[in-house]
mmCIF file of C-alpha atoms in Angstrom:
data_model
loop_
_atom_site.group_PDB
_atom_site.id
_atom_site.type_symbol
_atom_site.label_atom_id
_atom_site.label_comp_id
_atom_site.label_asym_id
_atom_site.label_seq_id
_atom_site.Cartn_x
_atom_site.Cartn_y
_atom_site.Cartn_z
ATOM 1 C CA MET A 1 20.664 -3.476 16.984
ATOM 2 C CA LYS A 2 18.944 -1.275 19.499
ATOM 3 C CA PRO A 3 16.391 -2.910 21.927
ATOM 4 C CA LEU A 4 13.568 -0.603 20.524
ATOM 5 C CA LEU A 5 14.083 -1.854 16.805
ATOM 6 C CA ILE A 6 14.142 -5.640 18.450
ATOM 7 C CA LEU A 7 10.885 -5.010 20.212
ATOM 8 C CA THR A 8 9.723 -3.414 16.758
ATOM 9 C CA LEU A 9 10.653 -6.625 14.877
ATOM 10 C CA VAL A 10 8.867 -8.654 17.433
ATOM 11 C CA ILE A 11 5.774 -6.759 17.383
ATOM 12 C CA CYS A 12 5.325 -6.813 13.184
ATOM 13 C CA GLN A 13 5.639 -10.447 13.102
ATOM 14 C CA ALA A 14 2.418 -10.822 15.087
ATOM 15 C CA PHE A 15 0.937 -9.295 12.170
ATOM 16 C CA PRO A 16 1.796 -11.402 9.166
ATOM 17 C CA ALA A 17 0.907 -10.474 5.442
ATOM 18 C CA CYS A 18 -1.689 -12.316 4.041
ATOM 19 C CA SER A 19 -0.597 -15.396 2.046
ATOM 20 C CA GLN A 20 -0.738 -14.855 -1.515
ATOM 21 C CA ASN A 21 -3.318 -17.165 -2.988
ATOM 22 C CA ASN A 22 -6.903 -18.759 -2.651
ATOM 23 C CA ALA A 23 -9.014 -15.683 -2.822
ATOM 24 C CA THR A 24 -12.169 -15.821 -0.537
ATOM 25 C CA ASN A 25 -13.472 -12.073 -0.788
ATOM 26 C CA LYS A 26 -15.725 -11.450 -3.399
ATOM 27 C CA LYS A 27 -16.712 -8.461 -5.407
ATOM 28 C CA ALA A 28 -20.256 -6.987 -4.436
ATOM 29 C CA ALA A 29 -22.340 -6.573 -7.443
ATOM 30 C CA THR A 30 -23.904 -3.544 -6.159
ATOM 31 C CA ASP A 31 -20.782 -1.779 -5.381
ATOM 32 C CA LEU A 32 -20.477 1.646 -7.306
ATOM 33 C CA ILE A 33 -17.824 1.575 -10.016
ATOM 34 C CA VAL A 34 -15.547 4.792 -9.872
ATOM 35 C CA GLY A 35 -12.325 5.871 -11.466
ATOM 36 C CA ASP A 36 -11.113 5.535 -14.915
ATOM 37 C CA GLY A 37 -10.170 2.085 -15.039
ATOM 38 C CA CYS A 38 -7.833 0.077 -12.877
ATOM 39 C CA GLU A 39 -5.984 -2.676 -14.487
ATOM 40 C CA GLY A 40 -5.036 -5.230 -11.403
ATOM 41 C CA CYS A 41 -6.919 -3.306 -8.616
ATOM 42 C CA GLU A 42 -8.994 -6.764 -8.628
ATOM 43 C CA ALA A 43 -5.704 -8.164 -6.946
ATOM 44 C CA ILE A 44 -7.163 -6.739 -3.762
ATOM 45 C CA HIS A 45 -9.877 -9.615 -3.440
ATOM 46 C CA GLU A 46 -6.979 -12.029 -3.535
ATOM 47 C CA CYS A 47 -6.458 -12.113 0.179
ATOM 48 C CA PRO A 48 -7.546 -15.267 1.748
ATOM 49 C CA VAL A 49 -8.089 -13.744 4.875
ATOM 50 C CA PRO A 50 -11.743 -12.356 5.166
ATOM 51 C CA PHE A 51 -11.609 -8.716 4.984
ATOM 52 C CA ASP A 52 -13.332 -8.431 8.171
ATOM 53 C CA GLN A 53 -10.373 -10.407 10.047
ATOM 54 C CA LEU A 54 -7.637 -7.928 8.743
ATOM 55 C CA ASN A 55 -5.808 -5.894 11.006
ATOM 56 C CA ASN A 56 -4.754 -2.114 10.600
ATOM 57 C CA VAL A 57 -1.029 -3.182 10.791
ATOM 58 C CA ASP A 58 0.653 -5.446 8.260
ATOM 59 C CA THR A 59 4.206 -6.599 7.465
ATOM 60 C CA LEU A 60 5.220 -7.406 3.961
ATOM 61 C CA PRO A 61 7.293 -10.530 3.595
ATOM 62 C CA ASP A 62 10.418 -8.889 2.613
ATOM 63 C CA PHE A 63 11.019 -7.318 6.031
ATOM 64 C CA ASP A 64 13.270 -9.762 7.209
ATOM 65 C CA GLN A 65 15.595 -9.577 4.457
ATOM 66 C CA PRO A 66 18.607 -7.148 3.618
ATOM 67 C CA GLY A 67 17.700 -3.950 2.672
ATOM 68 C CA PRO A 68 16.434 -0.466 4.213
ATOM 69 C CA LYS A 69 13.724 -1.353 6.517
ATOM 70 C CA ILE A 70 10.607 1.409 6.615
ATOM 71 C CA GLU A 71 7.610 2.026 8.645
ATOM 72 C CA ILE A 72 4.808 3.679 6.621
ATOM 73 C CA SER A 73 1.690 4.708 8.607
ATOM 74 C CA GLY A 74 -0.989 7.453 8.311
ATOM 75 C CA THR A 75 -4.730 7.956 8.456
ATOM 76 C CA ILE A 76 -7.550 7.423 5.946
ATOM 77 C CA PHE A 77 -10.243 9.932 5.901
ATOM 78 C CA HIS A 78 -13.301 10.211 4.061
ATOM 79 C CA SER A 79 -13.793 12.648 1.119
ATOM 80 C CA ASP A 80 -14.271 15.643 3.621
ATOM 81 C CA GLY A 81 -10.364 14.989 4.580
ATOM 82 C CA LYS A 82 -11.574 15.118 8.139
ATOM 83 C CA THR A 83 -13.461 12.371 9.221
ATOM 84 C CA PRO A 84 -11.536 9.102 10.022
ATOM 85 C CA ALA A 85 -12.728 6.180 7.552
ATOM 86 C CA LYS A 86 -13.742 2.707 9.199
ATOM 87 C CA ASP A 87 -13.581 -0.584 7.371
ATOM 88 C CA VAL A 88 -11.299 0.721 4.555
ATOM 89 C CA VAL A 89 -9.145 -1.905 2.744
ATOM 90 C CA LEU A 90 -5.692 -0.916 1.696
ATOM 91 C CA TYR A 91 -3.824 -3.176 -0.723
ATOM 92 C CA VAL A 92 -0.270 -2.584 -1.414
ATOM 93 C CA TYR A 93 2.633 -4.366 -3.489
ATOM 94 C CA HIS A 94 6.093 -3.241 -4.932
ATOM 95 C CA THR A 95 8.926 -4.402 -6.383
ATOM 96 C CA ASP A 96 12.347 -6.208 -4.544
ATOM 97 C CA GLN A 97 15.837 -4.876 -3.719
ATOM 98 C CA THR A 98 16.571 -5.763 -7.471
ATOM 99 C CA GLY A 99 13.529 -3.738 -9.118
ATOM 100 C CA VAL A 100 11.476 -6.595 -9.916
ATOM 101 C CA TYR A 101 8.063 -8.432 -8.877
ATOM 102 C CA PRO A 102 9.555 -11.442 -7.680
ATOM 103 C CA THR A 103 7.502 -14.607 -7.595
ATOM 104 C CA ARG A 104 8.187 -18.068 -6.204
ATOM 105 C CA GLY A 105 6.696 -20.041 -8.923
ATOM 106 C CA ASN A 106 3.540 -21.060 -7.735
ATOM 107 C CA GLU A 107 1.523 -17.820 -7.644
ATOM 108 C CA LYS A 108 -1.927 -17.579 -9.234
ATOM 109 C CA GLY A 109 -4.089 -14.778 -10.106
ATOM 110 C CA TRP A 110 -2.471 -11.411 -10.024
ATOM 111 C CA ALA A 111 0.130 -12.700 -7.848
ATOM 112 C CA ARG A 112 1.811 -13.769 -11.124
ATOM 113 C CA ARG A 113 2.297 -10.160 -11.935
ATOM 114 C CA HIS A 114 2.383 -8.421 -8.838
ATOM 115 C CA GLY A 115 4.993 -10.974 -7.027
ATOM 116 C CA TYR A 116 4.734 -12.064 -3.412
ATOM 117 C CA LEU A 117 5.834 -8.590 -1.779
ATOM 118 C CA ARG A 118 2.083 -7.415 -1.165
ATOM 119 C CA GLY A 119 -0.027 -7.023 1.851
ATOM 120 C CA TRP A 120 -3.777 -6.016 2.860
ATOM 121 C CA LEU A 121 -4.920 -3.865 5.854
ATOM 122 C CA LYS A 122 -8.178 -2.631 7.258
ATOM 123 C CA THR A 123 -8.510 0.421 9.139
ATOM 124 C CA GLY A 124 -10.303 0.853 12.390
ATOM 125 C CA ALA A 125 -12.841 3.433 13.947
ATOM 126 C CA ASP A 126 -9.835 5.777 13.961
ATOM 127 C CA GLY A 127 -8.976 5.507 10.256
ATOM 128 C CA LYS A 128 -5.370 4.606 10.803
ATOM 129 C CA TYR A 129 -3.276 2.063 9.074
ATOM 130 C CA LYS A 130 0.677 1.066 9.319
ATOM 131 C CA PHE A 131 2.768 -1.173 7.403
ATOM 132 C CA TYR A 132 6.178 -2.460 7.605
ATOM 133 C CA THR A 133 8.491 -3.279 4.459
ATOM 134 C CA LEU A 134 11.576 -2.680 2.807
ATOM 135 C CA VAL A 135 12.037 0.475 0.392
ATOM 136 C CA PRO A 136 11.631 -0.938 -3.069
ATOM 137 C CA ALA A 137 14.194 -0.281 -5.919
ATOM 138 C CA SER A 138 13.573 1.010 -9.087
ATOM 139 C CA TYR A 139 12.779 -0.832 -12.241
ATOM 140 C CA PRO A 140 16.155 -2.214 -13.825
ATOM 141 C CA ASP A 141 17.997 0.189 -16.338
ATOM 142 C CA SER A 142 15.325 2.738 -15.967
ATOM 143 C CA ARG A 143 14.534 6.158 -14.654
ATOM 144 C CA ALA A 144 11.212 5.259 -13.103
ATOM 145 C CA PRO A 145 11.069 6.597 -9.582
ATOM 146 C CA LYS A 146 10.890 3.825 -6.904
ATOM 147 C CA HIS A 147 7.341 3.290 -5.767
ATOM 148 C CA ILE A 148 4.584 1.249 -3.975
ATOM 149 C CA HIS A 149 1.414 0.620 -5.475
ATOM 150 C CA PRO A 150 -2.087 1.131 -3.717
ATOM 151 C CA THR A 151 -5.480 -0.067 -4.189
ATOM 152 C CA ILE A 152 -8.580 1.053 -2.064
ATOM 153 C CA LYS A 153 -11.515 -0.810 -1.525
ATOM 154 C CA GLU A 154 -14.305 0.922 0.917
ATOM 155 C CA PRO A 155 -17.729 -0.116 1.818
ATOM 156 C CA GLY A 156 -19.959 0.202 -1.066
ATOM 157 C CA ILE A 157 -17.476 1.362 -3.553
ATOM 158 C CA ALA A 158 -15.686 -0.996 -5.932
ATOM 159 C CA GLU A 159 -11.847 -1.074 -5.640
ATOM 160 C CA TYR A 160 -9.798 1.901 -7.267
ATOM 161 C CA TRP A 161 -6.113 3.140 -7.454
ATOM 162 C CA ILE A 162 -4.797 6.335 -5.958
ATOM 163 C CA ASP A 163 -1.355 7.727 -6.325
ATOM 164 C CA GLU A 164 1.635 5.676 -5.580
ATOM 165 C CA TYR A 165 3.803 5.743 -2.675
ATOM 166 C CA LEU A 166 6.862 7.842 -3.828
ATOM 167 C CA PHE A 167 9.982 8.960 -1.951
ATOM 168 C CA ALA A 168 11.318 12.741 -2.188
ATOM 169 C CA ASP A 169 14.836 11.812 -2.141
ATOM 170 C CA ASP A 170 14.476 9.656 -5.258
ATOM 171 C CA PRO A 171 16.707 11.347 -7.896
ATOM 172 C CA TYR A 172 14.358 9.981 -10.419
ATOM 173 C CA LEU A 173 11.359 11.611 -9.109
ATOM 174 C CA GLN A 174 10.145 14.327 -11.603
ATOM 175 C CA GLN A 175 8.547 17.512 -10.822
ATOM 176 C CA GLU A 176 5.618 16.763 -12.679
ATOM 177 C CA ASN A 177 4.690 13.915 -10.316
ATOM 178 C CA GLN A 178 4.688 16.382 -7.392
ATOM 179 C CA ASN A 179 2.785 19.155 -9.139
ATOM 180 C CA ARG A 180 -0.072 17.381 -10.318
ATOM 181 C CA PRO A 181 -3.835 17.118 -8.446
ATOM 182 C CA PRO A 182 -3.133 14.509 -5.874
ATOM 183 C CA ARG A 183 -5.429 11.392 -6.164
ATOM 184 C CA GLY A 184 -6.090 10.260 -3.046
ATOM 185 C CA GLY A 185 -3.764 12.595 -0.988
ATOM 186 C CA ASN A 186 -0.415 13.358 -1.657
ATOM 187 C CA GLY A 187 1.920 10.253 -1.846
ATOM 188 C CA VAL A 188 5.265 11.636 -1.741
ATOM 189 C CA LEU A 189 6.905 10.223 1.607
ATOM 190 C CA LYS A 190 9.384 12.084 3.475
ATOM 191 C CA PRO A 191 11.244 9.418 5.430
ATOM 192 C CA GLU A 192 13.314 10.123 8.465
ATOM 193 C CA MET A 193 15.483 8.058 10.377
ATOM 194 C CA LYS A 194 14.084 7.309 13.591
ATOM 195 C CA ASP A 195 15.375 4.237 16.320
ATOM 196 C CA GLY A 196 17.414 2.406 13.572
ATOM 197 C CA MET A 197 14.573 2.408 11.112
ATOM 198 C CA LEU A 198 13.141 4.689 8.512
ATOM 199 C CA ARG A 199 9.459 6.023 8.930
ATOM 200 C CA ALA A 200 7.164 8.025 7.011
ATOM 201 C CA THR A 201 3.635 9.338 6.932
ATOM 202 C CA ARG A 202 0.989 9.442 4.278
ATOM 203 C CA ASP A 203 -2.649 10.421 5.008
ATOM 204 C CA ILE A 204 -5.149 9.285 2.476
ATOM 205 C CA VAL A 205 -8.533 10.968 1.584
ATOM 206 C CA LEU A 206 -11.124 8.708 -0.006
ATOM 207 C CA GLY A 207 -12.261 9.662 -3.473
ATOM 208 C CA GLN A 208 -9.974 13.089 -3.797
ATOM 209 C CA ASN A 209 -9.580 13.536 -7.666
ATOM 210 C CA VAL A 210 -11.167 10.262 -8.592
ATOM 211 C CA PRO A 211 -13.588 10.526 -11.490
ATOM 212 C CA GLY A 212 -17.249 9.590 -10.387
ATOM 213 C CA TYR A 213 -16.544 9.608 -6.903
ATOM 214 C CA PRO A 214 -19.786 10.499 -5.069
ATOM 215 C CA LYS A 215 -19.700 13.930 -3.597
ATOM 216 C CA ALA A 216 -19.620 14.389 -0.016
ATOM 217 C CA LYS A 217 -22.897 15.614 1.305
#
């Protein structure tokens, strides 16, 4: 293993993913509801760490397991696509290396469906985020492209979904997935191997193609 990768692993472990139960973050009744429905988006509130204590870097629980390691990073912008957005919470979850959402048997709430491979991050003033995980597998016996589910929660607006993280080299990725208007910015990743790890970038634009989202002033 290369020294830089070892250093990366040590750094990553300093940012453990939130544990999976005992929600402490409550939905605000005054939040503006946007989007067109979002089954499971409320799982973003199941992180037991208060949102104001989250980091902009997280490591999902599978990162130390066998599989293709990946670093995914980017910047979250306001709806103008230029101004970095502060205090935005990003929730992600995905399948394991067999294509299922794994559980340990003691999950509560949405963790019973989303599994334990999930994490939470919050942007700082620069809007940047980063998380470490394994590239997930496609659902068993399917032609569904492998993907990572993201949910967004920004101040004053209720949680909503954006396009999944997809992988450009996935043989199951259909052209229509890449041609339709992006929701929250283009989610198709183009990973590159660097220093012994796959690395990919995705920027997110808040509210882009989200129904009911307030127009930028």
